[in-house]
Every structure is written in C-alpha cells, then in structure tokens.
Amino acid sequence: MAPLSDIRTGRTALVTGGSGFVGRHLIAQLIENGWQVRGIGRSEASRAAVAAQGAEPYDADLSDPVALERAMAGADTVFHVAAHFRLWGPRRLFRAINVKGTRNVVTAAERAGVRRVVYVSAAAVIMGRPGHQRAVTEDLPLQRMGFAPYAASKARAEEILRAASGRRKGFSTIAIRPPFIWGPDMPALDHMVETVKTGQFQWVAGGTQSLSTCHVENLCHALILAADRGRDGAAYFVSDDADTTLKNFLTRLLASRGVTPKDRSVPFGLAWMMAGIMAAAWHLLRLKGEPPITRQMLRLIGADFTLDISRARTDLNYAPILTPEEGFRRMALPTSLPSVAA
C-alpha cells in the first residue's frame, strides 16, 4: 500500500452515491483513514444505508444544487461517485444524472468553499470506434460515441469538472478513470450469473481480449490519494496493474458463485450487427428492459483494452493495495459489508 502518513486526517468529506457499490467501500476506507464522512441520499433507504456505514446522511439529490451546497458546507473534499450506469437507456437520463448532476456538484462545491472535488470518471471515456487499445495513456482525446451514451456522458461530465479547476482560488478538481470495477458485492455479477443460468451467455470473439481491471478497494485507495495529490484539473487511469483476459477474469468471477459458462462464442462482427438490429427493434417497438446485447457493452469488452497507470504512480504515488488473487479470495466471503462499528 502506498503510505498515507503525509495525508492530512481529521477532515470532512462528502460522498455522493454513498449507498452504492463504490460509495460504501469508499466510506469505509475514509473512516478507517480518520475522515469525518457525510453521504447524500435522495431516499430514506439510501440514507439509512449511508448511516449503516458510519457516515452522516444528508437528504440531497444531484438535481438540487441548493441541497447539495447545504450538505457540502464545511466539507474539505467532495468525492463525486454517483452516476447512472446502464448499458442501455434514454440519453436524457444519462445527460440529466451524469452531465447535469456533475455540473450541479461542481457548482455547489465552489459555492460551499470545498477545496477539491474528486470525480469517479471511467476509462471508457477515451473509447472511440471499435478497435484494440493497449497500454493507453491519458493523452488520448475524450470520445463521445452515439452508440455509447454512458461513456459519452461521463466524458462530457469530465470536461465540465476539469474546466472548473482553478476557477475559484483554492478550488481544484481531479478525475480518476477506472476500467472494469469489481469486488465481492458488485451488482453486475448478479446479472451475469442469471445470463449464464438461462443459457444466454456467449463469449465475444472467444473471450481472448486483454483487459485491465480495478478492484473496488484499489479504486477507493486512488480516490483518497487524489484528495491531496496530483495536478489540478488532471485525469488519472488506475487499475489492478495486472492485466488479464476477458475469459479468464469472468470465469473466475462466475466461479465465485458456483457458475461455469459454456464455451460458446460469437464473432465480434456478427455480435455488432446483432446489437444494431436489436437496438433498432427496441426503439421502433418501444420494448421494455434492455436488449440482450448492446453496442456499448460490446465496445467495453469486445476488443483489447489495457491501461498505462504510470501517471497515477508518479503523481499520486498510487499502487494497488489488493492483488487480483486476494480479491478473488475475498469473493468467497459474505457479500454484505461488515458494520463499521463491528
């Protein structure tokens, strides 16, 4: 683990999305490192989940900058984790939550006198047309592909965030870009297990694609480092620093639930065509739910995608605190996080 001895403790942080997968783990790490933590929630259930982690819950919504400003008053750092993460859906929802919501967070933070906003962006913000991308760096331009509303909205949100850095004296922003985020209570695993059990699962292009991953504990460690380190307005890729293949990684994830996928595969080109046809059918017929396969999903997993995390190592002194092997061992533990008081 990179030493945290030179990072100031006894500080106050506000976490958006504190009741979610990443937010819960981040709250736990912040408290462990001596922070006073607040978390916002727009429902009683989400605020109760924030309180259960040991943070102080606040009633606020990303659409309400006034409530956000009240929740941030007196906070040193805002960790903006909340997002609308789906592989399908109306673009208006992605814009409202991921883009406008981020603008509201930044505006509220400036007005509340917050020192820094640390944003959970996504490595996918630099994904353009399908193709292999290996050892990519932060120097690549942001992309906003029409077939990928999630990644496009995160790219636009990152532009808004980084443009605000230094706009007010003493105010700065940092974006952290993780690839595939995983951990023992990851919600996406439930969907994958169900897909395998119903016989709908197939590997794309044999599953031989190389990919970088980021365990949720490693991501949270990077976020906390970013609260004090790094260049104002910068973005950083972070990962487990141990690249693997899609097939190896997902097989091990599914094995943690006692599920083994069949060795069936579909060529990328065929899958891309099928996804386009399904998208047209869903739009034309106004079908409910998500198509079995989307072009956004295929872009995320259908080709090699690995990261160079040299900038995070140098600027943030980042190094993974959890190896993939330890992460998989923890997958066998109960999926609920222990109480902070335990």
CSV table of N, CA, C and O in Angstrom, one decimal, residues 259-329:
chain,number,residue,atom,x,y,z
A,259,VAL,N,-20.8,-20.9,-10.7
A,259,VAL,CA,-21.4,-21.0,-12.1
A,259,VAL,C,-20.2,-21.1,-13.1
A,259,VAL,O,-19.2,-20.4,-12.9
A,260,THR,N,-20.4,-22.0,-14.0
A,260,THR,CA,-19.4,-22.1,-15.1
A,260,THR,C,-20.1,-21.9,-16.5
A,260,THR,O,-21.0,-22.6,-16.8
A,261,PRO,N,-19.6,-20.9,-17.2
A,261,PRO,CA,-20.2,-20.6,-18.5
A,261,PRO,C,-19.8,-21.6,-19.6
A,261,PRO,O,-18.7,-22.2,-19.5
A,262,LYS,N,-20.7,-21.9,-20.5
A,262,LYS,CA,-20.3,-22.8,-21.6
A,262,LYS,C,-19.4,-22.2,-22.5
A,262,LYS,O,-19.3,-20.9,-22.6
A,263,ASP,N,-18.6,-23.0,-23.2
A,263,ASP,CA,-17.6,-22.4,-24.1
A,263,ASP,C,-18.2,-22.2,-25.5
A,263,ASP,O,-17.8,-22.8,-26.5
A,264,ARG,N,-19.1,-21.2,-25.6
A,264,ARG,CA,-19.7,-20.8,-26.8
A,264,ARG,C,-19.3,-19.4,-27.2
A,264,ARG,O,-19.1,-18.6,-26.3
A,265,SER,N,-19.1,-19.2,-28.4
A,265,SER,CA,-18.5,-17.9,-28.8
A,265,SER,C,-19.3,-17.4,-30.1
A,265,SER,O,-19.8,-18.1,-30.9
A,266,VAL,N,-19.3,-16.0,-30.2
A,266,VAL,CA,-19.8,-15.4,-31.4
A,266,VAL,C,-18.8,-14.4,-31.9
A,266,VAL,O,-18.2,-13.7,-31.1
A,267,PRO,N,-18.6,-14.3,-33.2
A,267,PRO,CA,-17.6,-13.3,-33.8
A,267,PRO,C,-18.0,-11.9,-33.4
A,267,PRO,O,-19.2,-11.6,-33.4
A,268,PHE,N,-17.0,-11.0,-33.3
A,268,PHE,CA,-17.4,-9.7,-32.9
A,268,PHE,C,-18.2,-9.0,-34.0
A,268,PHE,O,-19.2,-8.3,-33.7
A,269,GLY,N,-17.9,-9.2,-35.2
A,269,GLY,CA,-18.7,-8.5,-36.3
A,269,GLY,C,-20.1,-8.9,-36.3
A,269,GLY,O,-21.0,-8.1,-36.5
A,270,LEU,N,-20.4,-10.2,-36.1
A,270,LEU,CA,-21.8,-10.7,-36.0
A,270,LEU,C,-22.5,-10.1,-34.8
A,270,LEU,O,-23.6,-9.7,-34.9
A,271,ALA,N,-21.8,-10.1,-33.7
A,271,ALA,CA,-22.4,-9.6,-32.5
A,271,ALA,C,-22.7,-8.1,-32.6
A,271,ALA,O,-23.8,-7.6,-32.2
A,272,TRP,N,-21.8,-7.3,-33.3
A,272,TRP,CA,-22.0,-5.9,-33.5
A,272,TRP,C,-23.3,-5.7,-34.4
A,272,TRP,O,-24.1,-4.8,-34.1
A,273,MET,N,-23.4,-6.5,-35.4
A,273,MET,CA,-24.6,-6.4,-36.3
A,273,MET,C,-25.9,-6.7,-35.6
A,273,MET,O,-26.9,-6.0,-35.7
A,274,MET,N,-25.8,-7.8,-34.8
A,274,MET,CA,-27.0,-8.2,-34.0
A,274,MET,C,-27.4,-7.1,-33.0
A,274,MET,O,-28.6,-6.8,-32.8
A,275,ALA,N,-26.4,-6.5,-32.4
A,275,ALA,CA,-26.7,-5.4,-31.4
A,275,ALA,C,-27.4,-4.2,-32.1
A,275,ALA,O,-28.3,-3.6,-31.5
A,276,GLY,N,-26.9,-3.9,-33.3
A,276,GLY,CA,-27.6,-2.8,-34.1
A,276,GLY,C,-29.0,-3.1,-34.4
A,276,GLY,O,-29.9,-2.3,-34.3
A,277,ILE,N,-29.3,-4.4,-34.8
A,277,ILE,CA,-30.6,-4.8,-35.1
A,277,ILE,C,-31.5,-4.7,-33.9
A,277,ILE,O,-32.7,-4.3,-33.9
A,278,MET,N,-31.0,-5.2,-32.8
A,278,MET,CA,-31.8,-5.2,-31.5
A,278,MET,C,-32.1,-3.8,-31.1
A,278,MET,O,-33.2,-3.5,-30.6
A,279,ALA,N,-31.1,-2.9,-31.2
A,279,ALA,CA,-31.3,-1.5,-30.8
A,279,ALA,C,-32.4,-0.9,-31.6
A,279,ALA,O,-33.3,-0.2,-31.1
A,280,ALA,N,-32.4,-1.2,-32.9
A,280,ALA,CA,-33.5,-0.6,-33.8
A,280,ALA,C,-34.8,-1.2,-33.4
A,280,ALA,O,-35.8,-0.5,-33.4
A,281,ALA,N,-34.9,-2.5,-33.1
A,281,ALA,CA,-36.2,-3.1,-32.7
A,281,ALA,C,-36.7,-2.5,-31.4
A,281,ALA,O,-37.9,-2.3,-31.2
A,282,TRP,N,-35.8,-2.4,-30.4
A,282,TRP,CA,-36.2,-1.8,-29.1
A,282,TRP,C,-36.7,-0.4,-29.3
A,282,TRP,O,-37.7,0.0,-28.6
A,283,HIS,N,-36.1,0.4,-30.1
A,283,HIS,CA,-36.6,1.8,-30.3
A,283,HIS,C,-37.9,1.8,-31.1
A,283,HIS,O,-38.8,2.5,-30.7
A,284,LEU,N,-38.0,1.0,-32.2
A,284,LEU,CA,-39.1,1.0,-33.0
A,284,LEU,C,-40.4,0.5,-32.3
A,284,LEU,O,-41.5,1.1,-32.4
A,285,LEU,N,-40.2,-0.6,-31.6
A,285,LEU,CA,-41.3,-1.2,-30.9
A,285,LEU,C,-41.5,-0.8,-29.5
A,285,LEU,O,-42.4,-1.3,-28.8
A,286,ARG,N,-40.7,0.1,-29.0
A,286,ARG,CA,-40.7,0.6,-27.6
A,286,ARG,C,-40.7,-0.5,-26.6
A,286,ARG,O,-41.6,-0.6,-25.7
A,287,LEU,N,-39.8,-1.5,-26.8
A,287,LEU,CA,-39.8,-2.6,-25.9
A,287,LEU,C,-39.2,-2.2,-24.6
A,287,LEU,O,-38.4,-1.3,-24.5
A,288,LYS,N,-39.7,-2.9,-23.5
A,288,LYS,CA,-39.2,-2.6,-22.2
A,288,LYS,C,-37.9,-3.4,-21.9
A,288,LYS,O,-37.6,-4.4,-22.5
A,289,GLY,N,-37.2,-2.9,-20.9
A,289,GLY,CA,-36.0,-3.6,-20.5
A,289,GLY,C,-34.8,-3.3,-21.4
A,289,GLY,O,-34.9,-2.4,-22.3
A,290,GLU,N,-33.8,-4.0,-21.3
A,290,GLU,CA,-32.6,-3.8,-22.1
A,290,GLU,C,-32.4,-5.0,-23.1
A,290,GLU,O,-32.8,-6.1,-22.8
A,291,PRO,N,-31.9,-4.7,-24.3
A,291,PRO,CA,-31.6,-5.8,-25.3
A,291,PRO,C,-30.6,-6.7,-24.7
A,291,PRO,O,-29.8,-6.3,-23.8
A,292,PRO,N,-30.6,-8.0,-25.1
A,292,PRO,CA,-29.6,-8.9,-24.6
A,292,PRO,C,-28.2,-8.5,-24.8
A,292,PRO,O,-27.3,-8.9,-24.1
A,293,ILE,N,-28.0,-7.7,-25.9
A,293,ILE,CA,-26.6,-7.3,-26.2
A,293,ILE,C,-26.7,-5.9,-26.8
A,293,ILE,O,-27.7,-5.6,-27.5
A,294,THR,N,-25.8,-5.0,-26.4
A,294,THR,CA,-25.8,-3.6,-26.9
A,294,THR,C,-24.4,-3.3,-27.4
A,294,THR,O,-23.4,-3.9,-27.1
A,295,ARG,N,-24.4,-2.3,-28.3
A,295,ARG,CA,-23.1,-1.9,-28.9
A,295,ARG,C,-22.2,-1.3,-27.8
A,295,ARG,O,-21.0,-1.3,-27.9
A,296,GLN,N,-22.8,-0.6,-26.8
A,296,GLN,CA,-22.0,0.0,-25.8
A,296,GLN,C,-21.3,-1.1,-25.0
A,296,GLN,O,-20.1,-1.0,-24.7
A,297,MET,N,-22.0,-2.2,-24.7
A,297,MET,CA,-21.4,-3.3,-24.0
A,297,MET,C,-20.3,-4.0,-24.8
A,297,MET,O,-19.2,-4.3,-24.3
A,298,LEU,N,-20.5,-4.2,-26.1
A,298,LEU,CA,-19.5,-4.7,-27.0
A,298,LEU,C,-18.3,-3.9,-27.1
A,298,LEU,O,-17.2,-4.4,-27.1
A,299,ARG,N,-18.5,-2.6,-27.1
A,299,ARG,CA,-17.3,-1.7,-27.1
A,299,ARG,C,-16.5,-1.8,-25.9
A,299,ARG,O,-15.2,-1.7,-25.9
A,300,LEU,N,-17.1,-2.0,-24.8
A,300,LEU,CA,-16.4,-2.2,-23.5
A,300,LEU,C,-15.6,-3.4,-23.4
A,300,LEU,O,-14.5,-3.4,-22.8
A,301,ILE,N,-16.1,-4.5,-23.9
A,301,ILE,CA,-15.4,-5.8,-23.7
A,301,ILE,C,-15.0,-6.5,-25.0
A,301,ILE,O,-14.4,-7.6,-25.0
A,302,GLY,N,-15.3,-6.0,-26.2
A,302,GLY,CA,-15.1,-6.7,-27.4
A,302,GLY,C,-13.8,-6.7,-28.0
A,302,GLY,O,-13.5,-7.4,-29.0
A,303,ALA,N,-12.9,-5.8,-27.5
A,303,ALA,CA,-11.5,-5.7,-28.0
A,303,ALA,C,-10.5,-5.5,-26.9
A,303,ALA,O,-10.9,-5.2,-25.8
A,304,ASP,N,-9.2,-5.7,-27.2
A,304,ASP,CA,-8.2,-5.4,-26.2
A,304,ASP,C,-8.4,-4.0,-25.6
A,304,ASP,O,-8.5,-3.1,-26.4
A,305,PHE,N,-8.3,-3.9,-24.3
A,305,PHE,CA,-8.3,-2.6,-23.7
A,305,PHE,C,-7.5,-2.6,-22.4
A,305,PHE,O,-8.0,-3.1,-21.4
A,306,THR,N,-6.3,-2.1,-22.4
A,306,THR,CA,-5.4,-2.1,-21.3
A,306,THR,C,-4.9,-0.7,-21.0
A,306,THR,O,-4.8,0.1,-21.9
A,307,LEU,N,-4.5,-0.4,-19.8
A,307,LEU,CA,-4.2,0.9,-19.3
A,307,LEU,C,-2.7,1.0,-18.9
A,307,LEU,O,-2.2,0.1,-18.3
A,308,ASP,N,-2.1,2.2,-19.1
A,308,ASP,CA,-0.8,2.5,-18.6
A,308,ASP,C,-1.1,3.4,-17.4
A,308,ASP,O,-1.7,4.5,-17.6
A,309,ILE,N,-0.7,3.0,-16.2
A,309,ILE,CA,-1.0,3.8,-15.0
A,309,ILE,C,0.2,4.5,-14.5
A,309,ILE,O,0.2,4.9,-13.3
A,310,SER,N,1.1,4.8,-15.3
A,310,SER,CA,2.4,5.4,-14.9
A,310,SER,C,2.1,6.8,-14.3
A,310,SER,O,2.8,7.2,-13.3
A,311,ARG,N,1.2,7.6,-14.9
A,311,ARG,CA,0.9,8.9,-14.4
A,311,ARG,C,0.4,8.9,-12.9
A,311,ARG,O,0.8,9.7,-12.1
A,312,ALA,N,-0.5,7.9,-12.6
A,312,ALA,CA,-1.0,7.8,-11.3
A,312,ALA,C,0.1,7.3,-10.3
A,312,ALA,O,0.1,7.8,-9.2
A,313,ARG,N,1.0,6.5,-10.8
A,313,ARG,CA,2.1,6.1,-9.9
A,313,ARG,C,3.0,7.2,-9.6
A,313,ARG,O,3.4,7.4,-8.4
A,314,THR,N,3.3,8.1,-10.6
A,314,THR,CA,4.2,9.2,-10.4
A,314,THR,C,3.5,10.3,-9.6
A,314,THR,O,4.1,10.8,-8.6
A,315,ASP,N,2.4,10.8,-10.0
A,315,ASP,CA,1.7,11.9,-9.4
A,315,ASP,C,1.0,11.6,-8.0
A,315,ASP,O,1.1,12.4,-7.1
A,316,LEU,N,0.3,10.5,-8.0
A,316,LEU,CA,-0.5,10.2,-6.8
A,316,LEU,C,0.3,9.2,-5.9
A,316,LEU,O,-0.2,9.0,-4.8
A,317,ASN,N,1.4,8.7,-6.3
A,317,ASN,CA,2.1,7.6,-5.6
A,317,ASN,C,1.2,6.4,-5.4
A,317,ASN,O,1.2,5.7,-4.4
A,318,TYR,N,0.4,6.2,-6.5
A,318,TYR,CA,-0.6,5.1,-6.4
A,318,TYR,C,0.1,3.7,-6.7
A,318,TYR,O,0.9,3.6,-7.6
A,319,ALA,N,-0.3,2.8,-5.9
A,319,ALA,CA,0.0,1.4,-6.2
A,319,ALA,C,-1.2,0.6,-5.7
A,319,ALA,O,-1.8,0.9,-4.6
A,320,PRO,N,-1.6,-0.5,-6.3
A,320,PRO,CA,-2.7,-1.3,-5.8
A,320,PRO,C,-2.5,-1.8,-4.4
A,320,PRO,O,-1.3,-2.2,-4.1
A,321,ILE,N,-3.5,-1.8,-3.6
A,321,ILE,CA,-3.3,-2.3,-2.2
A,321,ILE,C,-3.9,-3.7,-2.1
A,321,ILE,O,-3.7,-4.4,-1.1
A,322,LEU,N,-4.5,-4.2,-3.2
A,322,LEU,CA,-5.1,-5.5,-3.2
A,322,LEU,C,-4.7,-6.2,-4.5
A,322,LEU,O,-4.9,-5.6,-5.6
A,323,THR,N,-4.1,-7.4,-4.5
A,323,THR,CA,-3.8,-8.1,-5.7
A,323,THR,C,-5.1,-8.8,-6.2
A,323,THR,O,-6.0,-9.0,-5.5
A,324,PRO,N,-5.2,-9.1,-7.5
A,324,PRO,CA,-6.3,-9.9,-8.0
A,324,PRO,C,-6.5,-11.2,-7.3
A,324,PRO,O,-7.7,-11.6,-7.0
A,325,GLU,N,-5.4,-11.9,-6.9
A,325,GLU,CA,-5.6,-13.1,-6.2
A,325,GLU,C,-6.3,-12.9,-4.8
A,325,GLU,O,-7.1,-13.7,-4.5
A,326,GLU,N,-5.9,-11.9,-4.1
A,326,GLU,CA,-6.5,-11.6,-2.8
A,326,GLU,C,-8.0,-11.2,-3.1
A,326,GLU,O,-8.9,-11.5,-2.3
A,327,GLY,N,-8.2,-10.4,-4.1
A,327,GLY,CA,-9.6,-10.0,-4.5
A,327,GLY,C,-10.5,-11.2,-4.7
A,327,GLY,O,-11.6,-11.3,-4.2
A,328,PHE,N,-10.0,-12.2,-5.4
A,328,PHE,CA,-10.8,-13.4,-5.7
A,328,PHE,C,-11.0,-14.2,-4.4
A,328,PHE,O,-12.0,-14.8,-4.3
A,329,ARG,N,-10.0,-14.2,-3.6
A,329,ARG,CA,-10.2,-15.0,-2.3
A,329,ARG,C,-11.3,-14.3,-1.5
A,329,ARG,O,-12.1,-15.0,-0.9
